Short mmCIF file of C-alpha atoms in Angstrom, two decimals:
data_model
loop_
_atom_site.label_atom_id
_atom_site.label_comp_id
_atom_site.label_asym_id
_atom_site.label_seq_id
_atom_site.Cartn_x
_atom_site.Cartn_y
_atom_site.Cartn_z
CA MET A 1 108.04 99.11 66.42
CA ILE A 2 106.71 99.35 63.10
CA HIS A 3 107.15 103.02 63.21
CA LEU A 4 110.73 102.52 64.43
CA TRP A 5 111.52 99.93 61.68
CA LYS A 6 110.17 102.45 58.95
CA GLN A 7 112.53 105.05 60.49
CA GLY A 8 115.62 102.97 59.95
CA ILE A 9 115.90 101.70 63.27
CA SER A 10 117.29 98.05 63.40
CA CYS A 11 114.57 96.20 65.65
CA GLN A 12 112.06 93.32 64.98
CA ARG A 13 109.04 94.12 62.76
CA PRO A 14 105.77 92.70 64.19
CA LEU A 15 104.08 90.10 61.73
CA THR A 16 100.29 89.20 61.43
CA SER A 17 99.12 85.76 62.22
CA VAL A 18 97.27 83.15 59.88
CA ASN A 19 94.23 84.94 61.51
CA ASN A 20 95.45 88.42 60.37
CA ARG A 21 96.06 89.62 63.94
CA LEU A 22 99.35 91.19 65.46
CA VAL A 23 98.51 89.72 68.77
CA GLU A 24 97.13 86.20 69.58
CA SER A 25 95.80 84.70 72.69
CA ILE A 26 96.29 81.30 73.41
CA GLU A 27 94.95 78.98 76.33
CA LEU A 28 97.46 76.24 77.41
CA PRO A 29 97.29 74.00 80.40
CA GLN A 30 98.95 75.12 83.75
CA PHE A 31 100.41 71.58 84.28
CA PRO A 32 101.48 68.76 82.08
CA ASN A 33 98.91 66.36 81.39
CA THR A 34 95.88 68.69 82.15
CA ASP A 35 92.72 68.34 80.08
CA LEU A 36 91.62 71.72 79.08
CA THR A 37 88.11 70.24 78.00
CA VAL A 38 87.36 69.03 81.56
CA GLY A 39 88.00 72.24 83.39
CA GLY A 40 91.72 71.98 84.25
CA ARG A 41 93.54 74.87 85.38
CA HIS A 42 94.97 76.84 82.52
CA ARG A 43 96.95 79.97 81.68
CA THR A 44 96.05 82.49 78.93
CA HIS A 45 99.34 83.25 77.03
CA THR A 46 99.84 86.20 74.57
CA LEU A 47 101.74 85.15 71.36
CA ARG A 48 103.35 87.74 69.06
CA LEU A 49 105.35 87.15 65.88
CA PHE A 50 108.56 89.21 64.98
CA THR A 51 111.00 89.08 62.22
CA PHE A 52 114.48 87.74 63.15
CA VAL A 53 117.31 90.51 63.39
CA GLN A 54 120.67 89.09 62.91
CA GLY A 55 123.24 90.52 65.36
CA GLN A 56 124.86 89.88 68.73
CA MET A 57 123.75 90.23 72.33
CA TRP A 58 125.31 93.23 74.08
CA SER A 59 126.76 90.58 76.65
CA SER A 60 128.59 88.92 74.21
CA LEU A 61 130.51 91.71 72.71
CA THR A 62 133.92 91.19 74.71
CA PRO A 63 135.83 93.00 75.30
CA LEU A 64 133.55 95.87 75.49
CA GLU A 65 135.20 98.79 74.27
CA THR A 66 134.79 102.35 74.93
CA GLU A 67 133.47 103.16 71.13
CA SER A 68 130.74 100.56 71.76
CA TYR A 69 129.31 102.48 74.45
CA TRP A 70 129.50 105.91 72.62
CA HIS A 71 127.36 103.97 69.77
CA MET A 72 124.95 102.98 72.68
CA GLY A 73 124.33 106.46 73.54
CA ALA A 74 124.14 107.69 70.16
CA PHE A 75 121.57 105.07 69.41
CA LEU A 76 119.38 105.67 72.51
CA ALA A 77 119.27 109.32 71.30
CA ARG A 78 118.02 108.26 68.12
CA LEU A 79 115.62 106.12 69.28
CA HIS A 80 114.16 108.50 71.76
CA ARG A 81 113.57 110.92 68.78
CA HIS A 82 111.56 108.52 66.72
CA LEU A 83 109.66 107.60 69.87
CA LYS A 84 108.61 111.25 70.32
CA GLN A 85 107.57 111.58 66.71
CA HIS A 86 105.47 108.53 66.87
CA LEU A 87 103.65 109.17 70.31
CA ARG A 88 102.88 112.82 69.19
CA SER A 89 100.51 111.24 66.64
CA TRP A 90 98.53 109.54 69.17
CA THR A 91 95.04 110.54 70.18
CA LYS A 92 94.55 108.57 73.23
CA PRO A 93 96.31 108.62 76.80
CA ILE A 94 99.29 106.24 77.04
CA SER A 95 99.01 103.62 79.82
CA GLU A 96 102.15 103.25 81.58
CA GLN A 97 102.94 99.78 82.91
CA ALA A 98 103.79 98.98 86.44
CA TRP A 99 107.37 98.50 85.79
CA SER A 100 107.69 101.71 84.03
CA LEU A 101 110.19 104.02 85.81
CA ILE A 102 107.63 106.85 86.12
CA ASN A 103 105.42 104.38 88.45
CA ALA A 104 108.59 103.23 90.39
CA PRO A 105 107.04 105.31 93.55
CA ASN A 106 103.91 103.23 93.17
CA ALA A 107 106.07 100.24 94.14
CA LEU A 108 105.77 101.36 97.77
CA ASP A 109 102.39 100.09 97.76
CA TYR A 110 103.63 96.54 97.56
CA VAL A 111 106.96 96.81 99.71
CA GLU A 112 105.05 94.83 102.39
CA PHE A 113 105.35 91.81 100.33
CA VAL A 114 109.05 91.62 100.83
CA MET A 115 109.74 89.34 103.57
CA ASP A 116 113.04 90.20 105.00
CA GLU A 117 112.67 93.47 107.20
CA ASN A 118 115.99 94.93 106.23
CA HIS A 119 115.39 94.54 102.58
CA ARG A 120 111.96 96.09 103.09
CA LYS A 121 113.33 99.17 104.99
CA LEU A 122 116.12 99.58 102.22
CA ALA A 123 113.70 99.47 99.16
CA ARG A 124 111.48 101.81 101.16
CA ASN A 125 114.15 104.29 101.64
CA VAL A 126 115.27 104.02 97.96
CA LEU A 127 112.04 104.86 96.62
CA GLN A 128 110.90 107.35 99.14
CA THR A 129 114.10 109.32 98.36
CA PHE A 130 113.60 109.22 94.53
CA ARG A 131 109.92 110.45 95.14
CA ASP A 132 110.70 113.14 97.50
CA LYS A 133 113.76 114.53 96.16
CA TYR A 134 114.22 113.73 92.35
CA ALA A 135 111.28 112.97 90.66
CA GLU A 136 109.93 116.37 90.14
CA LYS A 137 113.28 117.32 88.80
CA LEU A 138 113.16 114.89 85.88
CA ARG A 139 111.53 115.49 82.47
CA ILE A 140 108.84 112.93 81.54
CA ALA A 141 110.24 110.89 78.45
CA ASN A 142 109.17 107.64 76.76
CA TRP A 143 111.87 105.22 77.13
CA ILE A 144 113.06 101.69 77.08
CA PRO A 145 113.61 99.08 79.72
CA GLU A 146 117.31 98.22 80.75
CA MET A 147 119.61 97.65 78.03
CA ASP A 148 120.06 93.86 78.58
CA ASP A 149 119.38 90.82 77.02
CA LYS A 150 116.10 90.43 79.04
CA ASP A 151 113.68 92.97 79.95
CA PHE A 152 112.66 93.01 83.78
CA PRO A 153 115.88 91.81 85.64
CA ILE A 154 118.91 94.05 86.41
CA ILE A 155 122.02 94.35 84.24
CA ASN A 156 125.73 94.60 85.69
CA THR A 157 125.64 98.05 86.67
CA ALA A 158 129.22 98.72 87.43
CA LYS A 159 129.99 98.28 83.55
CA LEU A 160 127.35 101.00 82.81
CA ILE A 161 128.82 103.47 85.25
CA ALA A 162 132.25 102.75 84.41
CA PHE A 163 131.59 103.64 80.66
CA GLY A 164 129.11 106.33 81.33
CA GLN A 165 131.37 109.11 79.86
CA ALA A 166 131.24 107.67 76.44
CA ILE A 167 127.49 106.64 76.59
CA ILE A 168 126.86 110.41 77.69
CA GLN A 169 129.17 111.74 74.82
CA GLY A 170 127.51 109.69 72.31
CA PHE A 171 124.03 110.66 73.54
CA GLN A 172 124.74 114.22 73.60
CA CYS A 173 126.25 114.39 70.21
CA GLU A 174 123.15 112.65 68.61
CA ALA A 175 120.50 114.47 70.90
CA SER A 176 122.22 117.91 70.18
CA LYS A 177 120.53 117.56 66.65
CA ASP A 178 117.02 118.09 68.22
CA ASP A 179 118.11 120.44 70.97
CA TRP A 180 117.46 117.63 73.39
CA CYS A 181 120.73 117.40 75.57
CA LEU A 182 120.66 116.01 79.07
CA THR A 183 119.85 118.38 81.86
CA GLN A 184 121.92 118.78 85.01
CA ALA A 185 119.43 116.97 87.03
CA GLU A 186 119.40 114.28 84.76
CA ARG A 187 123.22 113.98 84.55
CA THR A 188 123.74 113.91 88.33
CA CYS A 189 120.79 111.33 89.16
CA LEU A 190 122.06 108.21 87.78
CA VAL A 191 123.07 106.53 91.00
CA ILE A 192 119.39 107.09 92.35
CA LEU A 193 117.99 105.91 88.94
CA VAL A 194 119.98 102.56 89.31
CA ALA A 195 119.06 102.21 92.67
CA VAL A 196 115.33 102.91 91.82
CA ARG A 197 115.31 100.27 89.40
CA PHE A 198 116.66 97.59 91.57
CA ALA A 199 113.96 98.48 94.28
CA GLN A 200 111.26 98.30 91.85
CA SER A 201 112.39 95.07 90.14
CA LEU A 202 112.96 93.38 93.46
CA ILE A 203 109.46 94.44 95.00
CA LEU A 204 107.39 93.76 92.00
CA GLY A 205 109.35 90.69 91.69
CA GLU A 206 108.31 89.67 95.09
CA HIS A 207 104.56 90.69 94.67
CA THR A 208 104.17 88.90 91.37
CA PHE A 209 105.77 85.78 92.73
CA ARG A 210 103.49 85.77 96.03
CA VAL A 211 100.32 87.19 94.72
CA LYS A 212 99.80 87.87 91.20
CA ASP A 213 101.46 84.84 89.44
CA PRO A 214 102.59 82.54 92.42
CA GLY A 215 105.56 80.23 91.52
CA ASN A 216 106.63 82.15 88.60
CA GLU A 217 110.65 81.93 88.94
CA TYR A 218 111.24 84.19 86.10
CA VAL A 219 110.38 87.29 88.24
CA MET A 220 112.71 86.43 90.95
CA LEU A 221 115.69 86.38 89.09
CA THR A 222 116.86 89.69 89.89
CA ALA A 223 116.99 88.68 93.65
CA LYS A 224 118.53 85.09 92.93
CA GLN A 225 121.45 86.89 91.18
CA GLY A 226 122.17 88.96 94.17
CA GLY A 227 120.02 91.85 93.58
CA TRP A 228 119.48 92.87 97.36
CA GLU A 229 123.22 92.55 98.05
CA LYS A 230 124.03 94.65 94.98
CA LEU A 231 121.33 97.24 95.97
CA SER A 232 122.73 97.61 99.48
CA SER A 233 126.32 97.95 98.35
CA LEU A 234 125.26 100.67 96.02
CA TRP A 235 122.80 102.46 98.27
CA LEU A 236 124.56 101.92 101.81
CA THR A 237 128.29 101.40 100.99
CA HIS A 238 129.26 103.08 97.92
CA ARG A 239 126.74 105.55 96.87
CA ALA A 240 128.99 108.65 97.72
CA ASP A 241 131.80 107.11 95.49
CA PHE A 242 129.49 106.60 92.57
CA VAL A 243 127.67 110.01 92.83
CA ASN A 244 131.50 111.63 92.86
CA ALA A 245 132.56 109.73 90.01
CA TRP A 246 129.42 110.14 87.72
CA THR A 247 129.38 113.96 88.33
CA GLN A 248 132.81 114.47 87.07
CA ILE A 249 131.93 113.27 83.71
CA LYS A 250 131.99 116.38 81.18
#
């Protein structure tokens, strides 16, 4: 983020703490009125300080105009350019997180933690289709999570697909400066990528909620907001319609 800030990308800039650290680890009680000094249960929290960036959340831009989506595409292309520049300077391997798209097929290892059998079959089908038919056709790139106000939960995909042409045009216009335009495989796989992101978020949410961090309601937000129903609608009912509409974009 420091590199992006130096390149003129509007983003939060990390600040050092009073201990001159960019990252602090703090132990807090897991439950109210717990005394850490007598062995009470606790959690270790990671704390980072950032500058405040004045602006608006994407979801607050109403009505959303085509021009806004064009600028989104152009911004993503600029962001990718500067990330590539920064990562070329790294001398150690990059550790990809579980929720990175490149690791989406690994979510198959946790699909059994999904309690509902129909949901389990749906997620497995989506991830296996991506792994077997699409993954090898896509270039590996360093990217950002969903373009929403949070991080892990899924956004309203209908709006993104509806304004896909503007996003692509903005991206292509900016990316052409680096000769890094989208390939045909990338242009035709949006629907499967949306479905994969749904499945990945839902599966990892179930696994985290039941095993890694029991009771963490945040990771179940996608499911609580109708994630399984949306994935089913996208994958089982309207997939052909979405694929046809998306591939018509020039």
